[in-house]
Structure formats: structure tokens, C-alpha cells
Amino acid sequence: MPIWLTAGLWGLLGASSLLLGAAVAFVLRMPRYVTAGIMSFGCGVLISAVSYDLLEDGYQEGGIWPIVAGAVAGSAMYALADWAVSRAGAHSRKRSGDQQANAGQGGGLAIAIGSLLDGVPESVVLGLGLLSGKGISLAMLAAIFLSNFPEGLSSALGMRTAGRSRLYIFGLWATIAVLSGLAASAGAAFLGGASPQVVAAVSAVAAGALLTMVVNTMVPEAVEGEQKLAGLLVVVGLLVAFALSNLGET
């Protein structure tokens, strides 16, 4: 199977937890602190996977400067794009309360664009990981899957509170999942012959975008819903992902 197709399938799998989270939101009545706790855990998993599977590995392959330049560029690009979609009504796309009810007339489209903005860097990372020949990173896949689950859960709760239909919510997440798979395919297809320095820089761009996404969109929901345990759950998530990253090396 071609690498680009394999990457696309892994990207689709990682994004499929958006649909799983949305389904749970409709089947179970989960307290706010539970969804916030899951979000906190997902923050820790994603931070660890980005740090050790992207930045550290990228440094080993390409050196420090591609990492620094790529991470700063990725953070700046994500922050600018996030500011644009937030002004259009997507600033509460990961929130589970009634914040999305005030998204405005264009809020639905803005939420879709914002969710895609969050998902693309994650999926590109999976595609790039296959290019190294090491296979898919279990920690990175787990990080993406676990971080998407609370996003699907929280956003579905918020969109349901805002009066959006099940068809709209599940259609949105299905579209984002498919586009995420395509982004993973593109990452593997277009950078197949790139130098280690280029791959390291692109990985760092995705890493900077992902870390900025965690702070801008995931942490507010996590801390607001579960202030007392948020920090502990972030640490637990980080340690779980760190253990997955080093699985089989001890």
C-alpha cells in the first residue's frame, strides 16, 4: 500500500474520535467536570507527543534551527488563523457550555473552519511520521485520538445547547475527519523526497501550531470546567504519552 494512502487511513482513524465524542455526547449525560477532565488529559497527551515525537525527533534529524524557525512560524500562523475564525464566531468551538449559543449567524461555518484548522496540523504530522521509515508513532496517534475525543464531545454538547441538529453536528465531524485524512495523505505525498531538514522544519511548524492550539482552545475549557484537578490530569496525560513514546525501549 502506498505511504500516502496509509497515512490517509491513519489520519482518518485519528480524527474518527471526533464522531465518537459526538456520539457519546448524545447518548450519555456527562457532567461538565467529566468533559473538562477528559480535555485536561488530552492536553497532557498532546503536549508530550509534540515535545518528544516531533520536536525531539526533528532536532535529531535536522538540528536546532529548523525546529526553532518552524515552531515559531507554525505558532504564529495558527494564532493568526485562530484569531480570524474566532472573530467570525468560532472562539468557543471546543466549549461544552452555552458559549456557542452566541456564535452568531456565521458561527456554524466558522466552527467548521476552526475545527479543520485544529485538525490539519495533527494529520500532517501522521503523514510525516511515516516518511522516516519508523512506522506510525503510537504516542502521536494516541495523542491525536485522545485530543479529538473531548473536542467532539465538548463541541457537540455546545452545539446541541446552541440548537444545532444531530445531522449538522455529525455531518460536520464526518467532513472534518475525511479532510483530516486527506491532509495526512498530502503530508506524506508531497514531502516523500524531502531532506531531513525540510521534514524536521515542517514537523516543527505542525508542532508549533498544535501547542498553540492546546493553549488557545483546549486549556480554557479544561480549566474552566475542572480547576482543581486540571493540572494533575495534564501531568497524567503527559506521562501516559511519554510512556507510549518509549514503549519497547526499556
PDB file of C-alpha atoms in Angstrom:
ATOM      1  CA  MET A   1       0.000   0.000   0.000  1.00  0.00           C
ATOM      2  CA  PRO A   2       1.433   3.448  -0.907  1.00  0.00           C
ATOM      3  CA  ILE A   3       2.645   5.561   2.003  1.00  0.00           C
ATOM      4  CA  TRP A   4       0.272   8.401   1.127  1.00  0.00           C
ATOM      5  CA  LEU A   5      -2.722   6.058   1.319  1.00  0.00           C
ATOM      6  CA  THR A   6      -1.515   4.521   4.573  1.00  0.00           C
ATOM      7  CA  ALA A   7      -1.053   7.989   6.028  1.00  0.00           C
ATOM      8  CA  GLY A   8      -4.542   8.977   4.951  1.00  0.00           C
ATOM      9  CA  LEU A   9      -6.092   5.972   6.672  1.00  0.00           C
ATOM     10  CA  TRP A  10      -4.191   6.682   9.895  1.00  0.00           C
ATOM     11  CA  GLY A  11      -5.256  10.328   9.721  1.00  0.00           C
ATOM     12  CA  LEU A  12      -8.863   9.252   9.262  1.00  0.00           C
ATOM     13  CA  LEU A  13      -8.554   6.945  12.279  1.00  0.00           C
ATOM     14  CA  GLY A  14      -7.121   9.712  14.444  1.00  0.00           C
ATOM     15  CA  ALA A  15      -9.916  12.094  13.502  1.00  0.00           C
ATOM     16  CA  SER A  16     -12.649   9.478  13.870  1.00  0.00           C
ATOM     17  CA  SER A  17     -12.751  10.101  17.620  1.00  0.00           C
ATOM     18  CA  LEU A  18     -14.493  13.394  16.811  1.00  0.00           C
ATOM     19  CA  LEU A  19     -17.508  11.320  15.762  1.00  0.00           C
ATOM     20  CA  LEU A  20     -17.102   9.035  18.765  1.00  0.00           C
ATOM     21  CA  GLY A  21     -17.066  12.008  21.126  1.00  0.00           C
ATOM     22  CA  ALA A  22     -20.146  13.491  19.489  1.00  0.00           C
ATOM     23  CA  ALA A  23     -21.972  10.162  19.789  1.00  0.00           C
ATOM     24  CA  VAL A  24     -21.142   9.955  23.497  1.00  0.00           C
ATOM     25  CA  ALA A  25     -22.461  13.494  23.955  1.00  0.00           C
ATOM     26  CA  PHE A  26     -25.863  12.406  22.638  1.00  0.00           C
ATOM     27  CA  VAL A  27     -26.011   9.037  24.410  1.00  0.00           C
ATOM     28  CA  LEU A  28     -24.692   9.987  27.855  1.00  0.00           C
ATOM     29  CA  ARG A  29     -25.422  12.997  30.034  1.00  0.00           C
ATOM     30  CA  MET A  30     -21.911  13.717  31.209  1.00  0.00           C
ATOM     31  CA  PRO A  31     -21.239  16.337  33.911  1.00  0.00           C
ATOM     32  CA  ARG A  32     -19.196  19.343  32.867  1.00  0.00           C
ATOM     33  CA  TYR A  33     -16.280  18.348  35.106  1.00  0.00           C
ATOM     34  CA  VAL A  34     -16.001  14.978  33.321  1.00  0.00           C
ATOM     35  CA  THR A  35     -15.695  16.530  29.860  1.00  0.00           C
ATOM     36  CA  ALA A  36     -13.232  19.084  31.228  1.00  0.00           C
ATOM     37  CA  GLY A  37     -11.206  16.311  32.846  1.00  0.00           C
ATOM     38  CA  ILE A  38     -11.001  14.419  29.555  1.00  0.00           C
ATOM     39  CA  MET A  39      -9.910  17.640  27.870  1.00  0.00           C
ATOM     40  CA  SER A  40      -7.195  18.140  30.521  1.00  0.00           C
ATOM     41  CA  PHE A  41      -5.893  14.614  29.991  1.00  0.00           C
ATOM     42  CA  GLY A  42      -5.895  15.186  26.206  1.00  0.00           C
ATOM     43  CA  CYS A  43      -3.863  18.373  26.690  1.00  0.00           C
ATOM     44  CA  GLY A  44      -1.161  16.461  28.521  1.00  0.00           C
ATOM     45  CA  VAL A  45      -1.060  13.670  25.950  1.00  0.00           C
ATOM     46  CA  LEU A  46      -0.752  16.125  23.074  1.00  0.00           C
ATOM     47  CA  ILE A  47       1.920  18.251  24.781  1.00  0.00           C
ATOM     48  CA  SER A  48       4.057  15.183  25.455  1.00  0.00           C
ATOM     49  CA  ALA A  49       3.662  13.726  21.960  1.00  0.00           C
ATOM     50  CA  VAL A  50       4.501  17.060  20.336  1.00  0.00           C
ATOM     51  CA  SER A  51       7.557  17.557  22.534  1.00  0.00           C
ATOM     52  CA  TYR A  52       9.089  14.090  22.228  1.00  0.00           C
ATOM     53  CA  ASP A  53       7.746  12.758  18.912  1.00  0.00           C
ATOM     54  CA  LEU A  54       8.019  15.950  16.896  1.00  0.00           C
ATOM     55  CA  LEU A  55      10.455  18.448  18.378  1.00  0.00           C
ATOM     56  CA  GLU A  56      12.986  15.988  19.818  1.00  0.00           C
ATOM     57  CA  ASP A  57      12.948  13.684  16.783  1.00  0.00           C
ATOM     58  CA  GLY A  58      13.070  16.675  14.460  1.00  0.00           C
ATOM     59  CA  TYR A  59      16.083  18.039  16.314  1.00  0.00           C
ATOM     60  CA  GLN A  60      17.897  14.731  15.916  1.00  0.00           C
ATOM     61  CA  GLU A  61      17.205  14.743  12.173  1.00  0.00           C
ATOM     62  CA  GLY A  62      17.604  18.388  11.202  1.00  0.00           C
ATOM     63  CA  GLY A  63      19.262  20.332  14.008  1.00  0.00           C
ATOM     64  CA  ILE A  64      18.042  23.187  16.169  1.00  0.00           C
ATOM     65  CA  TRP A  65      17.409  25.965  13.660  1.00  0.00           C
ATOM     66  CA  PRO A  66      14.783  24.216  11.513  1.00  0.00           C
ATOM     67  CA  ILE A  67      12.987  23.378  14.768  1.00  0.00           C
ATOM     68  CA  VAL A  68      13.091  26.930  16.116  1.00  0.00           C
ATOM     69  CA  ALA A  69      12.091  28.555  12.826  1.00  0.00           C
ATOM     70  CA  GLY A  70       9.377  26.007  12.093  1.00  0.00           C
ATOM     71  CA  ALA A  71       7.812  26.072  15.571  1.00  0.00           C
ATOM     72  CA  VAL A  72       7.683  29.874  15.723  1.00  0.00           C
ATOM     73  CA  ALA A  73       6.234  30.057  12.207  1.00  0.00           C
ATOM     74  CA  GLY A  74       3.643  27.382  12.964  1.00  0.00           C
ATOM     75  CA  SER A  75       2.594  29.080  16.184  1.00  0.00           C
ATOM     76  CA  ALA A  76       2.283  32.472  14.503  1.00  0.00           C
ATOM     77  CA  MET A  77       0.299  31.092  11.558  1.00  0.00           C
ATOM     78  CA  TYR A  78      -2.072  29.185  13.808  1.00  0.00           C
ATOM     79  CA  ALA A  79      -2.567  32.165  16.132  1.00  0.00           C
ATOM     80  CA  LEU A  80      -3.381  34.427  13.170  1.00  0.00           C
ATOM     81  CA  ALA A  81      -5.795  31.921  11.624  1.00  0.00           C
ATOM     82  CA  ASP A  82      -7.391  31.230  15.009  1.00  0.00           C
ATOM     83  CA  TRP A  83      -7.890  34.956  15.558  1.00  0.00           C
ATOM     84  CA  ALA A  84      -9.619  35.224  12.170  1.00  0.00           C
ATOM     85  CA  VAL A  85     -12.036  32.331  12.705  1.00  0.00           C
ATOM     86  CA  SER A  86     -12.652  33.383  16.312  1.00  0.00           C
ATOM     87  CA  ARG A  87     -13.787  36.817  15.151  1.00  0.00           C
ATOM     88  CA  ALA A  88     -16.214  35.032  12.826  1.00  0.00           C
ATOM     89  CA  GLY A  89     -17.756  33.125  15.734  1.00  0.00           C
ATOM     90  CA  ALA A  90     -15.581  30.043  16.350  1.00  0.00           C
ATOM     91  CA  HIS A  91     -13.866  31.110  19.564  1.00  0.00           C
ATOM     92  CA  SER A  92     -15.962  28.684  21.625  1.00  0.00           C
ATOM     93  CA  ARG A  93     -15.748  25.686  19.276  1.00  0.00           C
ATOM     94  CA  LYS A  94     -14.355  23.378  21.970  1.00  0.00           C
ATOM     95  CA  ARG A  95     -16.617  24.590  24.764  1.00  0.00           C
ATOM     96  CA  SER A  96     -19.325  22.379  26.240  1.00  0.00           C
ATOM     97  CA  GLY A  97     -21.427  25.072  27.900  1.00  0.00           C
ATOM     98  CA  ASP A  98     -23.771  27.645  26.402  1.00  0.00           C
ATOM     99  CA  GLN A  99     -20.976  29.794  24.924  1.00  0.00           C
ATOM    100  CA  GLN A 100     -21.683  28.567  21.383  1.00  0.00           C
ATOM    101  CA  ALA A 101     -25.205  29.918  21.548  1.00  0.00           C
ATOM    102  CA  ASN A 102     -23.688  33.360  20.969  1.00  0.00           C
ATOM    103  CA  ALA A 103     -21.655  32.338  17.938  1.00  0.00           C
ATOM    104  CA  GLY A 104     -23.672  34.488  15.594  1.00  0.00           C
ATOM    105  CA  GLN A 105     -25.153  33.919  12.173  1.00  0.00           C
ATOM    106  CA  GLY A 106     -21.889  32.752  10.645  1.00  0.00           C
ATOM    107  CA  GLY A 107     -20.875  30.717  13.666  1.00  0.00           C
ATOM    108  CA  GLY A 108     -21.623  27.326  12.135  1.00  0.00           C
ATOM    109  CA  LEU A 109     -19.248  27.801   9.221  1.00  0.00           C
ATOM    110  CA  ALA A 110     -16.672  29.392  11.493  1.00  0.00           C
ATOM    111  CA  ILE A 111     -16.797  26.408  13.849  1.00  0.00           C
ATOM    112  CA  ALA A 112     -16.261  24.060  10.895  1.00  0.00           C
ATOM    113  CA  ILE A 113     -13.291  26.084   9.632  1.00  0.00           C
ATOM    114  CA  GLY A 114     -11.863  26.351  13.141  1.00  0.00           C
ATOM    115  CA  SER A 115     -12.156  22.611  13.719  1.00  0.00           C
ATOM    116  CA  LEU A 116     -10.426  21.929  10.408  1.00  0.00           C
ATOM    117  CA  LEU A 117      -7.731  24.409  11.429  1.00  0.00           C
ATOM    118  CA  ASP A 118      -7.170  22.334  14.564  1.00  0.00           C
ATOM    119  CA  GLY A 119      -7.171  19.004  12.728  1.00  0.00           C
ATOM    120  CA  VAL A 120      -4.862  19.692   9.791  1.00  0.00           C
ATOM    121  CA  PRO A 121      -1.562  20.006  11.722  1.00  0.00           C
ATOM    122  CA  GLU A 122      -2.351  16.807  13.633  1.00  0.00           C
ATOM    123  CA  SER A 123      -2.988  14.855  10.454  1.00  0.00           C
ATOM    124  CA  VAL A 124       0.030  16.209   8.587  1.00  0.00           C
ATOM    125  CA  VAL A 125       2.167  15.012  11.494  1.00  0.00           C
ATOM    126  CA  LEU A 126       0.976  11.427  10.987  1.00  0.00           C
ATOM    127  CA  GLY A 127       1.844  11.590   7.308  1.00  0.00           C
ATOM    128  CA  LEU A 128       5.316  12.935   8.026  1.00  0.00           C
ATOM    129  CA  GLY A 129       5.954  10.268  10.628  1.00  0.00           C
ATOM    130  CA  LEU A 130       5.665   7.506   8.044  1.00  0.00           C
ATOM    131  CA  LEU A 131       8.343   9.107   5.874  1.00  0.00           C
ATOM    132  CA  SER A 132      11.044   8.359   8.449  1.00  0.00           C
ATOM    133  CA  GLY A 133      10.560   4.633   7.927  1.00  0.00           C
ATOM    134  CA  LYS A 134       9.857   4.072  11.627  1.00  0.00           C
ATOM    135  CA  GLY A 135       6.158   3.441  11.071  1.00  0.00           C
ATOM    136  CA  ILE A 136       3.310   5.236  12.764  1.00  0.00           C
ATOM    137  CA  SER A 137       4.032   6.786  16.149  1.00  0.00           C
ATOM    138  CA  LEU A 138       1.773   5.104  18.697  1.00  0.00           C
ATOM    139  CA  ALA A 139       2.101   8.046  21.073  1.00  0.00           C
ATOM    140  CA  MET A 140       1.234  10.574  18.366  1.00  0.00           C
ATOM    141  CA  LEU A 141      -1.746   8.561  17.162  1.00  0.00           C
ATOM    142  CA  ALA A 142      -2.972   8.180  20.741  1.00  0.00           C
ATOM    143  CA  ALA A 143      -2.449  11.895  21.339  1.00  0.00           C
ATOM    144  CA  ILE A 144      -4.489  12.854  18.278  1.00  0.00           C
ATOM    145  CA  PHE A 145      -7.236  10.343  19.013  1.00  0.00           C
ATOM    146  CA  LEU A 146      -7.493  11.316  22.689  1.00  0.00           C
ATOM    147  CA  SER A 147      -7.382  15.053  21.997  1.00  0.00           C
ATOM    148  CA  ASN A 148     -10.059  14.799  19.288  1.00  0.00           C
ATOM    149  CA  PHE A 149     -12.427  12.827  21.506  1.00  0.00           C
ATOM    150  CA  PRO A 150     -13.008  15.623  24.063  1.00  0.00           C
ATOM    151  CA  GLU A 151     -13.207  18.142  21.203  1.00  0.00           C
ATOM    152  CA  GLY A 152     -16.000  16.145  19.577  1.00  0.00           C
ATOM    153  CA  LEU A 153     -17.663  15.672  22.951  1.00  0.00           C
ATOM    154  CA  SER A 154     -17.434  19.256  24.166  1.00  0.00           C
ATOM    155  CA  SER A 155     -18.289  20.839  20.826  1.00  0.00           C
ATOM    156  CA  ALA A 156     -21.263  18.525  20.306  1.00  0.00           C
ATOM    157  CA  LEU A 157     -22.598  19.455  23.729  1.00  0.00           C
ATOM    158  CA  GLY A 158     -22.104  23.133  22.978  1.00  0.00           C
ATOM    159  CA  MET A 159     -23.642  22.948  19.514  1.00  0.00           C
ATOM    160  CA  ARG A 160     -26.590  20.979  20.857  1.00  0.00           C
ATOM    161  CA  THR A 161     -27.105  23.664  23.507  1.00  0.00           C
ATOM    162  CA  ALA A 162     -26.949  26.249  20.715  1.00  0.00           C
ATOM    163  CA  GLY A 163     -29.805  24.426  18.922  1.00  0.00           C
ATOM    164  CA  ARG A 164     -27.935  22.719  16.093  1.00  0.00           C
ATOM    165  CA  SER A 165     -29.303  19.418  14.803  1.00  0.00           C
ATOM    166  CA  ARG A 166     -27.738  15.968  15.019  1.00  0.00           C
ATOM    167  CA  LEU A 167     -27.403  15.908  11.232  1.00  0.00           C
ATOM    168  CA  TYR A 168     -25.441  19.141  11.331  1.00  0.00           C
ATOM    169  CA  ILE A 169     -23.147  18.010  14.152  1.00  0.00           C
ATOM    170  CA  PHE A 170     -22.346  14.553  12.793  1.00  0.00           C
ATOM    171  CA  GLY A 171     -22.074  15.882   9.245  1.00  0.00           C
ATOM    172  CA  LEU A 172     -19.576  18.473  10.432  1.00  0.00           C
ATOM    173  CA  TRP A 173     -17.370  15.952  12.228  1.00  0.00           C
ATOM    174  CA  ALA A 174     -17.549  13.424   9.390  1.00  0.00           C
ATOM    175  CA  THR A 175     -16.390  16.116   6.957  1.00  0.00           C
ATOM    176  CA  ILE A 176     -13.542  17.173   9.246  1.00  0.00           C
ATOM    177  CA  ALA A 177     -12.476  13.520   9.663  1.00  0.00           C
ATOM    178  CA  VAL A 178     -12.326  12.978   5.898  1.00  0.00           C
ATOM    179  CA  LEU A 179     -10.433  16.226   5.310  1.00  0.00           C
ATOM    180  CA  SER A 180      -8.009  15.300   8.084  1.00  0.00           C
ATOM    181  CA  GLY A 181      -7.318  12.011   6.329  1.00  0.00           C
ATOM    182  CA  LEU A 182      -6.650  13.899   3.105  1.00  0.00           C
ATOM    183  CA  ALA A 183      -4.263  16.225   4.956  1.00  0.00           C
ATOM    184  CA  ALA A 184      -2.313  13.231   6.254  1.00  0.00           C
ATOM    185  CA  SER A 185      -2.104  11.842   2.694  1.00  0.00           C
ATOM    186  CA  ALA A 186      -0.894  15.181   1.379  1.00  0.00           C
ATOM    187  CA  GLY A 187       1.777  15.430   4.060  1.00  0.00           C
ATOM    188  CA  ALA A 188       3.212  12.066   3.031  1.00  0.00           C
ATOM    189  CA  ALA A 189       2.767  12.536  -0.718  1.00  0.00           C
ATOM    190  CA  PHE A 190       4.336  15.965  -1.178  1.00  0.00           C
ATOM    191  CA  LEU A 191       7.295  15.510   1.178  1.00  0.00           C
ATOM    192  CA  GLY A 192       8.271  11.983   0.199  1.00  0.00           C
ATOM    193  CA  GLY A 193      11.621  13.043  -1.291  1.00  0.00           C
ATOM    194  CA  ALA A 194      12.346  15.965   1.021  1.00  0.00           C
ATOM    195  CA  SER A 195      15.572  16.283   3.010  1.00  0.00           C
ATOM    196  CA  PRO A 196      15.617  15.541   6.771  1.00  0.00           C
ATOM    197  CA  GLN A 197      15.983  19.267   7.450  1.00  0.00           C
ATOM    198  CA  VAL A 198      12.848  20.085   5.469  1.00  0.00           C
ATOM    199  CA  VAL A 199      10.839  17.315   7.115  1.00  0.00           C
ATOM    200  CA  ALA A 200      12.080  18.465  10.531  1.00  0.00           C
ATOM    201  CA  ALA A 201      11.062  22.060   9.774  1.00  0.00           C
ATOM    202  CA  VAL A 202       7.584  21.043   8.583  1.00  0.00           C
ATOM    203  CA  SER A 203       7.156  18.845  11.658  1.00  0.00           C
ATOM    204  CA  ALA A 204       8.146  21.806  13.812  1.00  0.00           C
ATOM    205  CA  VAL A 205       5.581  24.007  12.046  1.00  0.00           C
ATOM    206  CA  ALA A 206       2.910  21.461  12.950  1.00  0.00           C
ATOM    207  CA  ALA A 207       4.280  21.224  16.498  1.00  0.00           C
ATOM    208  CA  GLY A 208       4.105  24.994  16.986  1.00  0.00           C
ATOM    209  CA  ALA A 209       0.568  25.064  15.656  1.00  0.00           C
ATOM    210  CA  LEU A 210      -0.522  22.172  17.886  1.00  0.00           C
ATOM    211  CA  LEU A 211       0.949  23.643  21.067  1.00  0.00           C
ATOM    212  CA  THR A 212      -0.685  26.985  20.329  1.00  0.00           C
ATOM    213  CA  MET A 213      -3.985  25.198  19.675  1.00  0.00           C
ATOM    214  CA  VAL A 214      -3.730  23.455  23.061  1.00  0.00           C
ATOM    215  CA  VAL A 215      -3.234  26.731  24.908  1.00  0.00           C
ATOM    216  CA  ASN A 216      -5.730  28.810  22.909  1.00  0.00           C
ATOM    217  CA  THR A 217      -8.640  26.386  22.663  1.00  0.00           C
ATOM    218  CA  MET A 218      -8.249  23.299  24.870  1.00  0.00           C
ATOM    219  CA  VAL A 219      -6.876  24.734  28.113  1.00  0.00           C
ATOM    220  CA  PRO A 220      -9.728  27.270  28.609  1.00  0.00           C
ATOM    221  CA  GLU A 221     -12.346  24.501  28.524  1.00  0.00           C
ATOM    222  CA  ALA A 222     -10.235  22.233  30.735  1.00  0.00           C
ATOM    223  CA  VAL A 223      -9.525  24.823  33.418  1.00  0.00           C
ATOM    224  CA  GLU A 224     -12.967  26.389  33.462  1.00  0.00           C
ATOM    225  CA  GLY A 225     -14.707  23.048  33.899  1.00  0.00           C
ATOM    226  CA  GLU A 226     -12.310  21.370  36.319  1.00  0.00           C
ATOM    227  CA  GLN A 227      -9.977  23.822  38.054  1.00  0.00           C
ATOM    228  CA  LYS A 228      -8.866  21.632  40.963  1.00  0.00           C
ATOM    229  CA  LEU A 229      -7.720  18.576  39.002  1.00  0.00           C
ATOM    230  CA  ALA A 230      -6.869  20.109  35.621  1.00  0.00           C
ATOM    231  CA  GLY A 231      -3.134  20.352  36.315  1.00  0.00           C
ATOM    232  CA  LEU A 232      -2.907  16.830  37.691  1.00  0.00           C
ATOM    233  CA  LEU A 233      -4.780  15.367  34.723  1.00  0.00           C
ATOM    234  CA  VAL A 234      -2.490  17.213  32.297  1.00  0.00           C
ATOM    235  CA  VAL A 235       0.528  15.665  34.043  1.00  0.00           C
ATOM    236  CA  VAL A 236      -1.051  12.194  33.954  1.00  0.00           C
ATOM    237  CA  GLY A 237      -1.777  12.563  30.230  1.00  0.00           C
ATOM    238  CA  LEU A 238       1.777  13.736  29.587  1.00  0.00           C
ATOM    239  CA  LEU A 239       3.229  10.735  31.436  1.00  0.00           C
ATOM    240  CA  VAL A 240       0.983   8.270  29.611  1.00  0.00           C
ATOM    241  CA  ALA A 241       2.077   9.649  26.236  1.00  0.00           C
ATOM    242  CA  PHE A 242       5.715   9.692  27.356  1.00  0.00           C
ATOM    243  CA  ALA A 243       5.438   6.029  28.307  1.00  0.00           C
ATOM    244  CA  LEU A 244       3.910   5.224  24.913  1.00  0.00           C
ATOM    245  CA  SER A 245       6.743   7.090  23.173  1.00  0.00           C
ATOM    246  CA  ASN A 246       9.304   4.915  24.949  1.00  0.00           C
ATOM    247  CA  LEU A 247       7.380   1.657  24.706  1.00  0.00           C
ATOM    248  CA  GLY A 248       9.733  -1.165  23.894  1.00  0.00           C
ATOM    249  CA  GLU A 249      12.898   0.826  24.570  1.00  0.00           C
ATOM    250  CA  THR A 250      13.345  -0.355  28.155  1.00  0.00           C
TER     251      THR A 250
END
